[in-house]
Tab-separated table of N, CA and C in Angstrom:
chain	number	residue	atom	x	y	z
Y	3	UNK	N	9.801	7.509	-18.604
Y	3	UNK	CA	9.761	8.737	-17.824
Y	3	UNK	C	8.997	9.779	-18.617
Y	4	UNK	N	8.020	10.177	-17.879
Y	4	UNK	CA	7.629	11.373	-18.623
Y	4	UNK	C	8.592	12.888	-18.859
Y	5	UNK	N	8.347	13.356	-19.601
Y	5	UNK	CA	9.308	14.559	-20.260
Y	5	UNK	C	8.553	16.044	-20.074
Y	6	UNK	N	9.244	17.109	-19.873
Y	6	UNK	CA	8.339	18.500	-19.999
Y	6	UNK	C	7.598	18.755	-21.760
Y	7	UNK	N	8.027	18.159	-22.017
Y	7	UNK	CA	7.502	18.182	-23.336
Y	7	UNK	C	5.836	17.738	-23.742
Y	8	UNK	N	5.852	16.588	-22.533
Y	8	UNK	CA	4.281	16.273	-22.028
Y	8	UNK	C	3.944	16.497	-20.819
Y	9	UNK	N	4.833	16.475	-19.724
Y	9	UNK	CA	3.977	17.018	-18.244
Y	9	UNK	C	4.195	18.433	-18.512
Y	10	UNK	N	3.532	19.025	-18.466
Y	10	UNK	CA	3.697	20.421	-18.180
Y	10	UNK	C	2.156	21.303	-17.897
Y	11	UNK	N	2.389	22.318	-17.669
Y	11	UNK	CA	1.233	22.996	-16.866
Y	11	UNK	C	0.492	23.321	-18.360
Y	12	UNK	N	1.059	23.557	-19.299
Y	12	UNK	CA	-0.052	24.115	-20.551
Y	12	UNK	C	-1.226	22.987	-20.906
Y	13	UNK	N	-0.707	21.746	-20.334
Y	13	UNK	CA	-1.348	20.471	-21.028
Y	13	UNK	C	-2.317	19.982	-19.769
Y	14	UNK	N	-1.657	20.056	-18.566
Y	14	UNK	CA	-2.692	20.331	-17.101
Y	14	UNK	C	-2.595	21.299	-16.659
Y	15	UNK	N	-3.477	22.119	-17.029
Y	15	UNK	CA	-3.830	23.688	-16.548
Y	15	UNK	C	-4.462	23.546	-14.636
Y	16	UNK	N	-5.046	22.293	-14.395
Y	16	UNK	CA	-5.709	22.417	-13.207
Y	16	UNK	C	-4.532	21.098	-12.290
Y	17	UNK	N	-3.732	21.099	-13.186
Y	17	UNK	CA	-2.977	20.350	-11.817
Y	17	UNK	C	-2.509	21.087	-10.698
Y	18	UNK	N	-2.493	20.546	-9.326
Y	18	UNK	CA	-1.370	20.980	-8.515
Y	18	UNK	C	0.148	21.118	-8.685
Y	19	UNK	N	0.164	19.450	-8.917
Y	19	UNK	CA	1.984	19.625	-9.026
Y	19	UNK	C	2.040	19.208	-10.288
Y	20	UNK	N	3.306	18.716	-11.158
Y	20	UNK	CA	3.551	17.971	-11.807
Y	20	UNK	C	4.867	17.458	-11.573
Y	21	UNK	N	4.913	16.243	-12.052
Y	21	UNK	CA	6.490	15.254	-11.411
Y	21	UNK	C	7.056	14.903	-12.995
Y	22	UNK	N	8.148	15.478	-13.030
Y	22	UNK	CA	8.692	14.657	-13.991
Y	22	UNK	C	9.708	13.743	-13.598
Y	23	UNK	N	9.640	12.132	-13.663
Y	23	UNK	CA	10.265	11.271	-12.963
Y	23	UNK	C	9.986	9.767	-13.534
Y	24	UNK	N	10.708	8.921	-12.923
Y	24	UNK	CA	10.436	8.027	-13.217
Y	24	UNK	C	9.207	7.136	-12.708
Y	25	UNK	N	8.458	6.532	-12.521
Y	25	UNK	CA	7.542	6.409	-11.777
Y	25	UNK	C	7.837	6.115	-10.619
Y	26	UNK	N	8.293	5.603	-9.887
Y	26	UNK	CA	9.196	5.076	-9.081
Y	26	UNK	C	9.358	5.922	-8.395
Y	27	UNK	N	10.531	7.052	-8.558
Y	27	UNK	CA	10.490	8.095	-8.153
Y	27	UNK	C	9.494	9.068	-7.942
Y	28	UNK	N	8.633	8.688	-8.623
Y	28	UNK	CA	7.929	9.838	-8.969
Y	28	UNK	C	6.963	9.696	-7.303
Y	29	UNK	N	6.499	8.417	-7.665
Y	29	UNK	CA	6.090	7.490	-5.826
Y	29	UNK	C	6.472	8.069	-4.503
Y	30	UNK	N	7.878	7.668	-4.686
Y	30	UNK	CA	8.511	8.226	-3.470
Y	30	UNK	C	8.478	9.607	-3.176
Y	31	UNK	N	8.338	10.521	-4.342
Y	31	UNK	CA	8.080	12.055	-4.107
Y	31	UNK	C	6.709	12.130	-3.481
Y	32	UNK	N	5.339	11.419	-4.109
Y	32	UNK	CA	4.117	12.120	-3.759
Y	32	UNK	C	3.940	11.289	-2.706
Y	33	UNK	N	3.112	11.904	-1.852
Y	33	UNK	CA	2.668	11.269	-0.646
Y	33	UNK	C	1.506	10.292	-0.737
Y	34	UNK	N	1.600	9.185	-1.265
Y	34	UNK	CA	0.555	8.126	-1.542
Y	34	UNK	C	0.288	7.361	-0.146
Y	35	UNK	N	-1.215	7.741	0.215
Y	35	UNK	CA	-1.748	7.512	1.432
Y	35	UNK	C	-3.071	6.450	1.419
Y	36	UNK	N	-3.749	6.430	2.435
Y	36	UNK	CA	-5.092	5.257	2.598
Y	36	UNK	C	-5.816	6.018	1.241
Y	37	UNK	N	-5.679	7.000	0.915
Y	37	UNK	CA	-6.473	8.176	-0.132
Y	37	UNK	C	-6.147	7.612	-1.326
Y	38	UNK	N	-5.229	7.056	-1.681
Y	38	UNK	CA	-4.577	7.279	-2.932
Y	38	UNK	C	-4.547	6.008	-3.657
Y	39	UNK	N	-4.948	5.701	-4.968
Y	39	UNK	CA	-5.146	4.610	-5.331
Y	39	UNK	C	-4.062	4.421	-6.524
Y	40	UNK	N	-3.371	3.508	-7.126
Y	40	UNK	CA	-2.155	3.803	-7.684
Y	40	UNK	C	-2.358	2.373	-9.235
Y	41	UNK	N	-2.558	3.182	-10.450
Y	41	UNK	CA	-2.615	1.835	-11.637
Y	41	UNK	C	-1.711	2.463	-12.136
Y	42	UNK	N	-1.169	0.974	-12.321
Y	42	UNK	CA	0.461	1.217	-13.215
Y	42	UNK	C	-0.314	0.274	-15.035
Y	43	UNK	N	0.451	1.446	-15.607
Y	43	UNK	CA	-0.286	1.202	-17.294
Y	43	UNK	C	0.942	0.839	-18.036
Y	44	UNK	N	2.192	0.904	-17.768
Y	44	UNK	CA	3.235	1.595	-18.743
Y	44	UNK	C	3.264	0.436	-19.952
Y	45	UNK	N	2.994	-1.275	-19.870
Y	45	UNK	CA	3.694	-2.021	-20.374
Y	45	UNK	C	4.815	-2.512	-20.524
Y	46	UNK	N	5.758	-1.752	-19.771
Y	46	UNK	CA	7.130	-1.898	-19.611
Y	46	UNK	C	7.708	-2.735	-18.497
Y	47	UNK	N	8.173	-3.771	-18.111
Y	47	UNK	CA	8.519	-3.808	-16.763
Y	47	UNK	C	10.020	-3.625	-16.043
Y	48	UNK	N	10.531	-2.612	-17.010
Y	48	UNK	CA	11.874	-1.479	-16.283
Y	48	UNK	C	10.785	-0.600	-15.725
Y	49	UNK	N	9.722	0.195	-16.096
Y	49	UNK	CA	9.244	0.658	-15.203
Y	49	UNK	C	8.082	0.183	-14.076
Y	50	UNK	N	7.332	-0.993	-14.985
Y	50	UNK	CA	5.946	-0.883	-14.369
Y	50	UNK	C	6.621	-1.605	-12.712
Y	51	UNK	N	7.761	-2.965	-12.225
Y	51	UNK	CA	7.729	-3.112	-11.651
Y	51	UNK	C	8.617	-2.142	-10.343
Y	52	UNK	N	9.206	-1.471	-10.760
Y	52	UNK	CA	9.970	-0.226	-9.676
Y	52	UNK	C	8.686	0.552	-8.898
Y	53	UNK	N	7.775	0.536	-10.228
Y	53	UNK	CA	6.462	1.689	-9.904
Y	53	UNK	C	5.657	0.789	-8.717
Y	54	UNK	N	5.536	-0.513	-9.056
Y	54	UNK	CA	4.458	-1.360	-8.321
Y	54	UNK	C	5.421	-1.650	-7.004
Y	55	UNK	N	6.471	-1.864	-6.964
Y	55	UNK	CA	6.910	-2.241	-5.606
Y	55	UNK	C	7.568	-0.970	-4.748
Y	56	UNK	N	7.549	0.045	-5.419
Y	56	UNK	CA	7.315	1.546	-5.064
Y	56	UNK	C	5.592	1.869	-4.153
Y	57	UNK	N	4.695	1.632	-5.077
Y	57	UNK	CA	3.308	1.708	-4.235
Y	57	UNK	C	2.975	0.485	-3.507
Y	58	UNK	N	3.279	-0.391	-3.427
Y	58	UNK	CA	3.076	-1.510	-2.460
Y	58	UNK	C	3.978	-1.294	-1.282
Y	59	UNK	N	4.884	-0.239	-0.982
Y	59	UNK	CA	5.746	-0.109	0.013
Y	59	UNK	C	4.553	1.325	0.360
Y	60	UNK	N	3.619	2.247	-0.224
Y	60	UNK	CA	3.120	2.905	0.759
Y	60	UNK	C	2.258	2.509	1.019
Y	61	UNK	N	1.385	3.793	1.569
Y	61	UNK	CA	-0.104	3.408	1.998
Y	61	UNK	C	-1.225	3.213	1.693
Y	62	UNK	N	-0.826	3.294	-0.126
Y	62	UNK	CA	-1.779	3.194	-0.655
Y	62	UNK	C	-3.199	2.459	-0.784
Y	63	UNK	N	-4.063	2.923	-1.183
Y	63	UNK	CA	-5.643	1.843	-0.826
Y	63	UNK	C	-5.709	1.078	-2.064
Y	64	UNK	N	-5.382	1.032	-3.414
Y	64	UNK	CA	-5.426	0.541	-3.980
Y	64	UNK	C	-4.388	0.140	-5.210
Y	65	UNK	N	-3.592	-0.989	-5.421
Y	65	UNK	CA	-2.244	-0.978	-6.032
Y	65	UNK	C	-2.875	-1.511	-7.516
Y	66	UNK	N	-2.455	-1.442	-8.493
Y	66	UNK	CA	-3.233	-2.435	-9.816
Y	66	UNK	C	-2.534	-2.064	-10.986
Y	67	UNK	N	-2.503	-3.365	-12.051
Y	67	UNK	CA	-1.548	-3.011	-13.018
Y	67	UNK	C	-2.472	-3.762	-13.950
Y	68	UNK	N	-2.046	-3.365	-15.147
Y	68	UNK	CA	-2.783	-3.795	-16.624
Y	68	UNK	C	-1.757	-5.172	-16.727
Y	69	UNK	N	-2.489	-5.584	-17.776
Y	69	UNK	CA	-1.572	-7.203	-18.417
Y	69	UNK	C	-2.835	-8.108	-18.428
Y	70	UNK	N	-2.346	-8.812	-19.516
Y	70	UNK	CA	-3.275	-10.608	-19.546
Y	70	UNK	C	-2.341	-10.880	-17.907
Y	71	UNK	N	-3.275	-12.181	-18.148
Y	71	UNK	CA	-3.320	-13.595	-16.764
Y	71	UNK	C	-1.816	-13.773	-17.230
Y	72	UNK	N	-1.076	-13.928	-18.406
Y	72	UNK	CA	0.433	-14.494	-18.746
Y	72	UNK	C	1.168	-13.727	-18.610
Y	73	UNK	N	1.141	-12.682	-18.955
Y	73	UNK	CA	1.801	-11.537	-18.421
Y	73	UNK	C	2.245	-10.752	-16.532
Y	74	UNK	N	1.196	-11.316	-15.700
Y	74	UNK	CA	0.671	-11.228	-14.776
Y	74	UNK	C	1.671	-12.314	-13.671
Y	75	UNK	N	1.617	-13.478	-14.297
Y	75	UNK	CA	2.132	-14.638	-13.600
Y	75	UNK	C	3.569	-14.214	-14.140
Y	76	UNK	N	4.474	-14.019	-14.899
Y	76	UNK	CA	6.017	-13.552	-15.028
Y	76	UNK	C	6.322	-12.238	-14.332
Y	77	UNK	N	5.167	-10.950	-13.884
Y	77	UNK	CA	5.183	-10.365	-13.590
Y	77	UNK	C	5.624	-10.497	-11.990
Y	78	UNK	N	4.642	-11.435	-11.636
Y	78	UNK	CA	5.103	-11.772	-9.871
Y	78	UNK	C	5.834	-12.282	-9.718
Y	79	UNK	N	6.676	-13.475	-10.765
Y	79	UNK	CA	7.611	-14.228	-10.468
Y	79	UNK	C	8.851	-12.839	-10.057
Y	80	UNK	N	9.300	-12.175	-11.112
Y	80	UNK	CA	10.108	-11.348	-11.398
Y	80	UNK	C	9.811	-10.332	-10.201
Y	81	UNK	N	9.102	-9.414	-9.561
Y	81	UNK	CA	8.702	-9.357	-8.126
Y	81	UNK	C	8.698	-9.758	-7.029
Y	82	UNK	N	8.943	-11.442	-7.443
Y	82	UNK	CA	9.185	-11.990	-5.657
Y	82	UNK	C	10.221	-12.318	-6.101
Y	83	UNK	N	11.676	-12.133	-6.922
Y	83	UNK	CA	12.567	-11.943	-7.164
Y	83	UNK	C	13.331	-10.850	-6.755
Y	84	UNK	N	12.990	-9.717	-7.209
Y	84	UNK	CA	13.052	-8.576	-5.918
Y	84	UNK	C	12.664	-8.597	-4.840
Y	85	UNK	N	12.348	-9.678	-4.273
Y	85	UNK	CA	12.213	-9.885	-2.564
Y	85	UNK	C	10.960	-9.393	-2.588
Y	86	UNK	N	9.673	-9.186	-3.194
Y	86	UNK	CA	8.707	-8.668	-2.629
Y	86	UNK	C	8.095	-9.795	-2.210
Y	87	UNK	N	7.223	-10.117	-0.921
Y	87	UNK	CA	6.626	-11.118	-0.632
Y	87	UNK	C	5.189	-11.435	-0.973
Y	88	UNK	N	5.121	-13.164	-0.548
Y	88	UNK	CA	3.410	-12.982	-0.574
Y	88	UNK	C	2.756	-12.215	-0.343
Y	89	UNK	N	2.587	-11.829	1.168
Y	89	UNK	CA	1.882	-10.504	1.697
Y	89	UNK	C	1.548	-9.692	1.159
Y	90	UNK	N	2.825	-8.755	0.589
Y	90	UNK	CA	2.549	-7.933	-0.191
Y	90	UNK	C	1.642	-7.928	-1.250
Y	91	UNK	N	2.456	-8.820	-2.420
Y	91	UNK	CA	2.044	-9.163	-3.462
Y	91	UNK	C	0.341	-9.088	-3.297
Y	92	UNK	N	-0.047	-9.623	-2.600
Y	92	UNK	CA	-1.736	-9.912	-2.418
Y	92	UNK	C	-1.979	-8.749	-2.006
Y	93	UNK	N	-1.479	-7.366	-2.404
Y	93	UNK	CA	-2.592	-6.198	-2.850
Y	93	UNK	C	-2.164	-5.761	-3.807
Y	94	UNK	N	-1.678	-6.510	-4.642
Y	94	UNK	CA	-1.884	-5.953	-5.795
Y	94	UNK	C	-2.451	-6.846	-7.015
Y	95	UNK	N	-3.555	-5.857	-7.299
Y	95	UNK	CA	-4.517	-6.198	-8.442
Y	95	UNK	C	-4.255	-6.450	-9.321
Y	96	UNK	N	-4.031	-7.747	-9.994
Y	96	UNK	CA	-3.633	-7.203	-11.693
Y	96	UNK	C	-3.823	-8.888	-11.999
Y	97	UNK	N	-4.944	-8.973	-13.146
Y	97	UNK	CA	-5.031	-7.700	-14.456
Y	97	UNK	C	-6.425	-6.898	-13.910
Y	98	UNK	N	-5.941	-6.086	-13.921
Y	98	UNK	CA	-6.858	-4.968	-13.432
Y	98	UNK	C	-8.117	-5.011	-13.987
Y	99	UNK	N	-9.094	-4.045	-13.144
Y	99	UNK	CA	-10.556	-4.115	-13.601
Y	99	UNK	C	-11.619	-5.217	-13.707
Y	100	UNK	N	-12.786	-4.470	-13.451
Y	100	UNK	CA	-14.217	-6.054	-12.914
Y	100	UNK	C	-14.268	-6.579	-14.318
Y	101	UNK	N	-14.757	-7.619	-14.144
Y	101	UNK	CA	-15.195	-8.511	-15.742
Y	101	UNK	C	-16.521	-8.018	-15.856
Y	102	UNK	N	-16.466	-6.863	-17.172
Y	102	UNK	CA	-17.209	-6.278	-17.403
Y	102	UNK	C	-17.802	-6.648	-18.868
Y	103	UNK	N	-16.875	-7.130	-19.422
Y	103	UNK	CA	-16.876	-6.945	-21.109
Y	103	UNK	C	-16.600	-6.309	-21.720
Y	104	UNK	N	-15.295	-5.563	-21.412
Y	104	UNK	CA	-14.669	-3.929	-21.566
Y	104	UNK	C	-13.796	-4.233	-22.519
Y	105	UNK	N	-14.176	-3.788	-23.873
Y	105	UNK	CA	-13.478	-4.376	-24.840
Y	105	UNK	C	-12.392	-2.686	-25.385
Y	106	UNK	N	-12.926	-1.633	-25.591
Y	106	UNK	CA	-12.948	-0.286	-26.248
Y	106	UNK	C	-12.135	0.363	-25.017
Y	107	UNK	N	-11.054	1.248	-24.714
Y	107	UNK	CA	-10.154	1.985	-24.038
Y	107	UNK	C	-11.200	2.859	-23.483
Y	108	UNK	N	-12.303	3.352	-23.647
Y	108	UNK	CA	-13.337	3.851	-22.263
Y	108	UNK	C	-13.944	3.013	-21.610
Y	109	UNK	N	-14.340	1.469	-22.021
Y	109	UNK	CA	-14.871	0.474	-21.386
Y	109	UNK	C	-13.466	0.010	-20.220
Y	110	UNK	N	-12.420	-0.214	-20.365
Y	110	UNK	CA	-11.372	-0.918	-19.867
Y	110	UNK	C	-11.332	0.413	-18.893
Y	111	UNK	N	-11.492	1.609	-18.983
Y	111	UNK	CA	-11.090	2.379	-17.947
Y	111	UNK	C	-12.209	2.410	-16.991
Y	112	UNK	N	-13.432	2.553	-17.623
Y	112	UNK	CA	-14.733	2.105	-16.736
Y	112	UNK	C	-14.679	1.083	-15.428
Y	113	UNK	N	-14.039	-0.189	-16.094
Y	113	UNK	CA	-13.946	-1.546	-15.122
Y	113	UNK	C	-13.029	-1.376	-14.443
Y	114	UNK	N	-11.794	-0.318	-14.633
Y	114	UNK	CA	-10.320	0.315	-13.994
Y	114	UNK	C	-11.093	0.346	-12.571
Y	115	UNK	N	-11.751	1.814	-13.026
Y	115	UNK	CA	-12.503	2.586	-11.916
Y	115	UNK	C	-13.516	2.264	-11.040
Y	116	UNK	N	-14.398	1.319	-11.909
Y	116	UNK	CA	-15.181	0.077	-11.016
Y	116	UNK	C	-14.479	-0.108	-10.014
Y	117	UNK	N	-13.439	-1.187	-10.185
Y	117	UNK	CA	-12.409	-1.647	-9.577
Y	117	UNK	C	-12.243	-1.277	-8.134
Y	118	UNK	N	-11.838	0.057	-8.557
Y	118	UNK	CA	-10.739	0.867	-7.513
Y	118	UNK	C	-12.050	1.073	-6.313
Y	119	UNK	N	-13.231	1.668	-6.997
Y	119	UNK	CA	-14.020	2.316	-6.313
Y	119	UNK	C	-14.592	1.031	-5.132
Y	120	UNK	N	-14.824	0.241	-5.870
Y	120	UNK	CA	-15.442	-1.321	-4.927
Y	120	UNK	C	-14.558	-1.236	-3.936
Y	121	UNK	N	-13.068	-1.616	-4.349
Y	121	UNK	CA	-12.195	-2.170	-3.190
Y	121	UNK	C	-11.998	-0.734	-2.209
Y	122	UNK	N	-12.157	0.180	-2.683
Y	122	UNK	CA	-12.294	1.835	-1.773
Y	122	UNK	C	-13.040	1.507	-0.733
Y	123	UNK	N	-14.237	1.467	-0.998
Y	123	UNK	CA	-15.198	1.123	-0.009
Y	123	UNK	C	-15.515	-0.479	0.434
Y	124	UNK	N	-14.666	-1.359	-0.021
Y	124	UNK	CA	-14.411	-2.822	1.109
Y	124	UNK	C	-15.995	-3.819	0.406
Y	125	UNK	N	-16.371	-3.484	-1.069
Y	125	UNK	CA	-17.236	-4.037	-1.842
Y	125	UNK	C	-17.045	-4.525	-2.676
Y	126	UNK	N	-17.577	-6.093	-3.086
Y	126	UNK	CA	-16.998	-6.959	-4.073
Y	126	UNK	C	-17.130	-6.442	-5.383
Y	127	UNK	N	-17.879	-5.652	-5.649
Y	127	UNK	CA	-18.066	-5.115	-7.558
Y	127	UNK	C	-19.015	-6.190	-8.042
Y	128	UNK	N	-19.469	-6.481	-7.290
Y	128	UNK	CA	-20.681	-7.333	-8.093
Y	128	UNK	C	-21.968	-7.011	-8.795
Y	129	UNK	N	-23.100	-7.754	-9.569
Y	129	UNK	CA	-24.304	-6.866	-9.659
Y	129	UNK	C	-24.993	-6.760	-8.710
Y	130	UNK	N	-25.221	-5.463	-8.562
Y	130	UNK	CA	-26.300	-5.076	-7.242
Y	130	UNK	C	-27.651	-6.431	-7.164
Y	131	UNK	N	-27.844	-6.104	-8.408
Y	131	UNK	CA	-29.633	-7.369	-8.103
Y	131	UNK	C	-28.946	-8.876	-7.904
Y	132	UNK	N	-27.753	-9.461	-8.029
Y	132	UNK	CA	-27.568	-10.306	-7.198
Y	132	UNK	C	-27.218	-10.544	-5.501
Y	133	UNK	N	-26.776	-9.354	-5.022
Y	133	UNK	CA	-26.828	-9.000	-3.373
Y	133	UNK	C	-28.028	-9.193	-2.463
Y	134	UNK	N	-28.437	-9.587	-1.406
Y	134	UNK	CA	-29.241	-9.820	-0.827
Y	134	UNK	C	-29.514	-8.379	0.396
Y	135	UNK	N	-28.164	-8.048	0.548
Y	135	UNK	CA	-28.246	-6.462	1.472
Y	135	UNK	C	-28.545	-5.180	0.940
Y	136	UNK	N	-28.262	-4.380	1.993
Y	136	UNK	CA	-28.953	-2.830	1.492
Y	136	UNK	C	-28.040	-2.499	0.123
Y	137	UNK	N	-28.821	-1.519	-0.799
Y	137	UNK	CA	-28.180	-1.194	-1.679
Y	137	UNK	C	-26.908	-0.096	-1.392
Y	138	UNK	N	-27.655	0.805	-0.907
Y	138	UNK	CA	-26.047	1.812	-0.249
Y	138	UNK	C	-26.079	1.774	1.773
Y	139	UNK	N	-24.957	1.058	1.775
Y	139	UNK	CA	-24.171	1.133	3.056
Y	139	UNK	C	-23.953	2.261	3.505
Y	140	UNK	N	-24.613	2.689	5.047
Y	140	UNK	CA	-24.202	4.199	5.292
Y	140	UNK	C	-22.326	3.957	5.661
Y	141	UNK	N	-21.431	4.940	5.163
Y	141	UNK	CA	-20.223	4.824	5.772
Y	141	UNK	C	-20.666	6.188	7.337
């Protein structure tokens, strides 16, 4: 859970709100919509899975969690243990981010955001000069 000791307005001067909560909670407070894309980082899974089957219950456009492939596979077991189903389960991303070669904590957030942005707009994240179609799709 984050603490006022770190959420607080001195440390985000340009936030709107701030939640101090569990993530989970914190979910159910904000209104996570087709808008809202949701990566769970914590390493923990007292929180990360409350948080993930928290945003897989809204509307979110994009669900995704950090972890290796081994981490990943105990992760869902323990998830469709809490009753979450196939269905579900299959939007959520994880291990997060395109295979980039993102070795350095700005590279790994790079391929995060790759990520999110591709599946935003309904695009595989691939290299452009391997595509055969237009480069930008009018929406």
């Amino acid at each position: 859970m984050s603490t006022p000791q770190f959420a607080n307005a001195e440390r985000f001067p340009d936030a709107d709100r701030i939640v101090v909560a569990y993530p989970d909670d914190a979910m159910r407070q904000l209104r996570l919509d087709e808008a809202t894309s949701v990566v769970v980082l914590a390493h923990d899974p007292k929180l990360d899975e409350p948080a993930i089957e928290a945003a897989l219950a809204s509307a979110a456009c994009y669900v995704g969690a950090i972890g290796s492939r081994k981490t990943n596979v105990a992760r869902f077991d323990r998830l469709r243990r809490r009753g979450l189903t196939d269905e579900q389960l299959a939007r959520l991303r994880a291990p997060i981010g395109l295979d980039i070669g993102a070795e350095t904590p700005e590279e790994v957030a790079l391929a995060v955001l790759a990520e999110v942005v591709a599946m935003k707009y309904g695009r595989s994240g691939g290299a452009l000069a391997q595509g055969s179609g237009p480069v930008h799709v009018p929406r």
